């Protein structure tokens, strides 16, 4: 197995194109054509994590947070980032990071938090807008099915739990090729009037290149007539945070204790109690103050995230219980999510050469301590 294979697997749950534009995701160090001796999974890549990778004979570190974030101008070991990069390169260890791509996945960071809390009827807290496009094209009826299947295979036509979604209707097309044309149907310089099927499929914007490739490969005409229309729709499957319901209503005190236990939080900070039952809960792994208003507008009884500032807690007013469990604590199970996922994938991929090992880092990289 090669590094590029592992990257391919991970992108099935979190395509790198869905990461935020400010982020720095992907293969930060290393060559994707290197054979993988083992994969170490961690939340952060620090020097001691690289040491762990060396010890475990893993030449690929799959890290949630990117160790290189804003770029490096010098690499001379003057800070922990440069030291880590130097150690990784010297020891032929690759580092791959997916960060906000996994935050934006509906089976990613926040989905794992929701799973740990046993939330039901979950959906994305902040679904993204303007991430979808529509392809319209026209083709003779007898060729429509083959083209549709190719478009589905390339990733078009999926809406939530439904695949192979399209809307098609019959119509009449006209065309006349010039002297240089080579029409599949009819003759050059002669007007053709043909019954055709109009095909419409949705797709995620980032898949445009592969959808167009499938269109051109599987359409029968010399010149393919098509339109791609960017949509203002919200993509309910893509975005940060999750919101769902607890199996049973809890008092605020019961809820806070449960949260503390589930996330092994040594200290949690929360807004004032209102003596209300907690049923609907919003979660967002990492720094989530930006989604407080959204959690309120979704009528969540509580919002669990991290890195809330003093003034953020005032925004709770009497509407919501804000709970800051700590950045590390909120994202810690992301490691398990990746571990379980890759284990499943590797089992299917395993060949006679044996299974590539996956190691869950034992290092707690939380830089924050509590008294
Ligand atoms: Zn984070």
XYZ file of C-alpha atoms and ligand atoms in Angstrom:
372
model
C 0.000 0.000 0.000
C 1.182 3.504 -0.862
C 0.609 6.827 0.859
C -1.640 7.855 -2.024
C -3.913 4.846 -1.296
C -4.351 5.909 2.332
C -5.058 9.477 1.201
C -7.660 8.112 -1.219
C -9.404 6.190 1.576
C -9.504 9.192 3.902
C -10.924 11.395 1.189
C -13.943 9.110 0.955
C -15.106 10.509 4.312
C -13.532 13.941 4.006
C -12.648 15.177 0.505
C -9.858 17.731 0.852
C -11.746 20.102 -1.463
C -14.329 20.556 1.289
C -11.778 22.052 3.717
C -12.080 25.748 4.543
C -10.071 28.127 2.349
C -8.003 29.413 5.317
C -6.877 25.881 6.135
C -3.778 23.918 5.167
C -4.758 20.298 4.555
C -3.328 17.367 2.626
C 0.129 15.836 2.467
C 2.252 18.405 4.345
C 5.464 16.360 4.359
C 6.486 13.389 2.208
C 5.955 11.751 -1.154
C 2.601 10.169 -1.990
C 4.304 7.409 -3.998
C 6.093 6.005 -0.943
C 5.174 2.556 0.348
C 3.490 2.657 3.754
C 5.166 0.709 6.550
C 2.498 1.731 9.055
C 0.096 4.560 9.847
C 0.098 6.456 13.135
C -3.077 8.368 13.939
C -2.900 11.477 16.092
C -4.773 14.685 16.813
C -1.601 16.815 16.681
C 1.821 16.156 15.215
C 4.471 17.089 17.777
C 8.094 16.003 18.097
C 7.237 13.234 20.522
C 4.564 11.967 18.118
C 7.221 11.699 15.373
C 9.352 9.754 17.904
C 6.395 7.463 18.494
C 6.013 6.931 14.724
C 9.719 5.982 14.475
C 9.368 3.580 17.381
C 6.249 1.980 15.902
C 7.826 1.792 12.431
C 5.091 3.958 10.929
C 6.251 6.185 8.062
C 2.921 7.992 7.718
C 1.361 10.168 10.387
C -2.308 10.929 9.819
C -2.897 14.025 11.895
C -6.146 15.884 12.427
C -4.548 19.316 12.990
C -1.967 20.504 10.432
C 1.448 21.144 11.990
C 2.189 23.629 9.189
C -0.636 26.125 9.123
C 0.415 29.561 7.914
C 3.573 28.550 6.038
C 7.218 28.411 7.022
C 9.895 30.850 5.862
C 12.809 29.167 7.594
C 13.287 25.643 8.872
C 16.119 25.861 11.381
C 14.499 24.335 14.423
C 13.818 27.504 16.405
C 10.301 26.476 17.432
C 8.260 23.314 17.970
C 6.810 23.394 14.440
C 10.202 23.544 12.726
C 11.672 20.939 15.091
C 8.832 18.565 14.274
C 9.161 19.052 10.520
C 12.947 18.556 10.625
C 12.580 15.343 12.614
C 9.907 14.014 10.245
C 11.946 14.735 7.107
C 15.180 13.338 8.578
C 13.373 10.112 9.398
C 11.403 9.801 6.145
C 8.085 10.240 7.892
C 5.190 11.703 5.933
C 2.519 13.865 7.550
C -1.008 14.086 6.216
C -3.650 16.350 7.723
C -7.366 16.745 6.998
C -8.527 19.254 9.651
C -11.553 21.262 8.422
C -12.292 18.727 5.675
C -13.161 16.343 8.516
C -14.941 19.149 10.413
C -17.204 19.698 7.403
C -17.984 15.996 6.956
C -21.342 14.767 8.276
C -19.546 11.623 9.426
C -16.585 13.552 10.822
C -15.522 15.285 14.028
C -18.881 16.563 15.279
C -20.734 13.426 14.168
C -18.372 11.466 16.415
C -19.206 13.803 19.314
C -22.918 13.258 18.629
C -22.350 9.503 18.569
C -20.532 9.621 21.922
C -23.547 11.470 23.382
C -26.017 9.040 21.785
C -27.796 11.836 19.947
C -30.640 10.774 17.640
C -32.099 12.435 14.551
C -28.837 14.242 13.924
C -28.255 16.764 11.182
C -25.561 19.252 10.267
C -25.660 22.365 12.459
C -24.261 24.802 9.886
C -24.969 23.355 6.439
C -23.012 25.060 3.705
C -24.562 27.139 0.975
C -23.541 27.442 -2.668
C -21.733 24.122 -2.712
C -23.990 22.491 -5.293
C -24.292 22.787 -9.063
C -26.723 21.412 -11.611
C -25.741 19.791 -14.884
C -28.229 19.833 -17.751
C -27.465 18.005 -20.979
C -29.310 16.593 -24.000
C -28.882 13.186 -25.635
C -30.882 10.746 -27.832
C -33.216 8.712 -25.600
C -31.519 5.355 -26.308
C -28.158 6.742 -25.087
C -29.494 8.492 -21.990
C -29.263 5.586 -19.539
C -25.600 4.854 -20.228
C -24.706 8.508 -19.754
C -26.724 8.755 -16.536
C -24.961 5.708 -15.086
C -21.573 7.240 -15.915
C -22.579 10.534 -14.283
C -23.737 8.701 -11.136
C -20.464 6.804 -11.036
C -18.569 10.097 -11.217
C -20.477 11.341 -8.163
C -23.539 13.120 -9.556
C -27.145 12.574 -8.473
C -26.729 12.005 -4.729
C -29.098 13.790 -2.359
C -28.841 12.754 1.303
C -29.665 9.064 1.594
C -30.682 8.857 -2.058
C -28.481 8.081 -5.023
C -29.134 8.004 -8.771
C -31.378 11.097 -8.530
C -32.123 12.841 -11.816
C -34.944 14.615 -13.612
C -35.369 13.817 -17.301
C -37.870 14.854 -19.907
C -38.319 14.417 -23.647
C -37.900 17.222 -26.140
C -36.833 18.025 -29.656
C -33.352 19.144 -30.586
C -32.159 20.891 -33.738
C -28.665 21.239 -35.139
C -26.835 21.773 -38.423
C -23.125 21.036 -38.783
C -20.848 23.069 -41.060
C -18.326 21.786 -43.651
C -15.888 20.813 -40.937
C -18.380 18.956 -38.776
C -18.646 15.206 -38.429
C -22.164 14.593 -37.086
C -22.977 11.229 -35.476
C -26.582 11.667 -36.563
C -27.549 13.236 -39.918
C -25.318 14.939 -42.473
C -23.218 18.106 -42.481
C -24.920 21.261 -43.796
C -28.341 19.679 -43.267
C -30.685 20.707 -40.463
C -31.431 17.799 -38.129
C -34.518 17.665 -35.944
C -34.345 14.852 -33.418
C -36.180 13.637 -30.342
C -33.853 13.830 -27.344
C -33.904 13.424 -23.584
C -32.958 16.338 -21.356
C -31.011 15.086 -18.323
C -30.660 17.065 -15.077
C -28.448 16.011 -12.167
C -27.105 17.748 -9.057
C -23.533 17.411 -7.883
C -21.146 18.894 -5.344
C -19.198 21.731 -6.924
C -15.816 20.235 -6.167
C -16.655 17.215 -8.356
C -17.088 19.340 -11.482
C -13.943 18.161 -13.301
C -14.764 14.463 -12.864
C -18.434 14.995 -13.809
C -17.446 16.804 -17.010
C -14.943 14.088 -17.837
C -17.708 11.478 -17.508
C -20.042 13.643 -19.613
C -17.601 14.039 -22.503
C -16.502 10.408 -22.414
C -20.027 9.017 -22.461
C -21.922 11.449 -24.652
C -22.188 10.338 -28.265
C -22.073 13.737 -29.955
C -19.095 15.515 -31.460
C -20.155 18.737 -29.720
C -21.833 18.182 -26.376
C -24.536 20.699 -25.455
C -24.620 21.185 -21.680
C -25.118 23.756 -18.957
C -23.645 23.917 -15.469
C -25.612 26.125 -13.154
C -24.291 27.078 -9.696
C -27.058 26.727 -7.107
C -27.797 28.818 -4.081
C -29.165 25.734 -2.293
C -27.916 24.583 1.074
C -26.093 21.254 1.106
C -27.536 19.524 4.174
C -24.751 16.927 4.125
C -21.832 19.319 4.346
C -20.885 21.740 7.097
C -19.687 22.168 10.655
C -21.314 20.913 13.831
C -24.232 18.571 14.420
C -27.521 18.915 16.227
C -29.619 16.047 17.572
C -31.709 14.803 20.465
C -30.777 12.939 23.624
C -32.590 9.613 24.115
C -34.184 11.045 27.282
C -34.615 14.530 28.747
C -32.020 15.391 31.375
C -31.856 18.076 34.005
C -29.093 20.615 33.449
C -27.032 19.100 36.282
C -27.437 15.548 34.958
C -26.535 16.730 31.485
C -23.378 18.548 32.579
C -22.201 15.545 34.590
C -22.844 13.224 31.644
C -20.912 15.527 29.283
C -18.009 15.712 31.734
C -17.883 11.906 31.974
C -18.249 11.183 28.258
C -15.499 13.602 27.244
C -13.200 12.870 30.222
C -13.222 16.614 30.841
C -11.269 17.722 33.898
C -12.977 21.078 33.863
C -15.958 22.342 31.942
C -17.186 25.933 31.783
C -20.859 26.707 31.263
C -23.359 29.566 31.194
C -25.933 30.133 33.933
C -28.465 27.390 34.593
C -32.110 28.131 33.785
C -33.684 25.097 35.431
C -34.772 23.781 32.031
C -34.767 20.237 30.665
C -32.113 19.382 28.105
C -33.248 17.388 25.070
C -31.948 18.987 21.888
C -28.171 19.339 21.823
C -25.829 21.021 19.341
C -22.145 20.067 19.196
C -19.125 21.346 17.295
C -15.593 20.029 17.739
C -12.893 22.668 18.314
C -13.348 26.435 18.506
C -17.089 26.849 18.056
C -18.107 30.270 19.374
C -18.976 31.306 15.811
C -21.927 28.880 15.795
C -23.605 29.996 19.049
C -26.260 31.989 17.185
C -26.954 29.054 14.866
C -27.332 26.665 17.821
C -29.831 29.142 19.319
C -31.744 29.513 16.078
C -31.997 25.715 15.792
C -33.636 25.839 19.265
C -30.997 23.612 20.842
C -31.284 23.430 24.643
C -27.514 23.144 24.966
C -24.448 23.751 22.810
C -21.206 21.891 23.473
C -18.022 23.214 21.904
C -14.756 24.846 23.001
C -12.704 28.034 23.238
C -15.622 30.258 24.264
C -14.472 33.676 25.448
C -15.863 35.616 28.398
C -18.281 37.623 26.237
C -19.448 34.539 24.358
C -21.075 33.204 27.500
C -23.339 36.287 27.691
C -24.864 35.237 24.356
C -26.558 32.304 26.085
C -29.090 34.757 27.553
C -31.943 32.576 28.797
C -32.162 30.551 25.587
C -29.400 27.981 25.675
C -26.889 26.304 27.958
C -23.394 26.944 26.568
C -20.841 24.313 27.539
C -17.110 24.673 26.871
C -15.499 21.271 27.405
C -12.028 22.172 26.030
C -10.657 22.035 22.492
C -8.755 18.777 22.873
C -11.586 17.117 24.758
C -14.110 17.986 22.051
C -11.950 16.534 19.258
C -10.246 13.627 21.010
C -12.450 10.892 19.522
C -11.543 11.986 16.007
C -8.520 9.693 16.417
C -10.811 6.723 17.056
C -13.012 7.696 14.142
C -10.037 7.603 11.759
C -8.622 4.465 13.338
C -11.873 2.520 12.998
C -12.464 3.776 9.484
C -8.973 2.959 8.190
C -9.012 -0.426 9.892
C -12.169 -1.321 8.012
C -10.725 -0.029 4.733
C -7.397 -1.769 5.194
C -9.094 -5.081 5.894
C -10.813 -4.858 2.532
C -7.593 -3.724 0.862
C -5.364 -6.349 2.476
C -3.532 -8.542 0.023
C -1.324 -11.586 0.317
C 1.413 -9.169 1.402
C -0.455 -8.782 4.677
C -2.239 -5.926 6.322
C -0.555 -2.562 6.838
C -0.615 -1.749 10.515
C -2.483 1.199 11.950
C -1.475 2.567 15.325
C -3.510 4.865 17.534
C -1.101 7.333 19.115
C -0.852 6.912 22.884
C 0.356 10.484 23.376
C -2.033 12.997 24.881
C -1.169 16.132 22.927
C -3.443 18.437 24.944
C -1.321 21.503 25.784
C -3.783 22.576 28.501
C -3.698 21.347 32.103
C -6.287 21.698 34.839
C -5.892 21.962 38.579
Zn -9.112 21.778 16.575
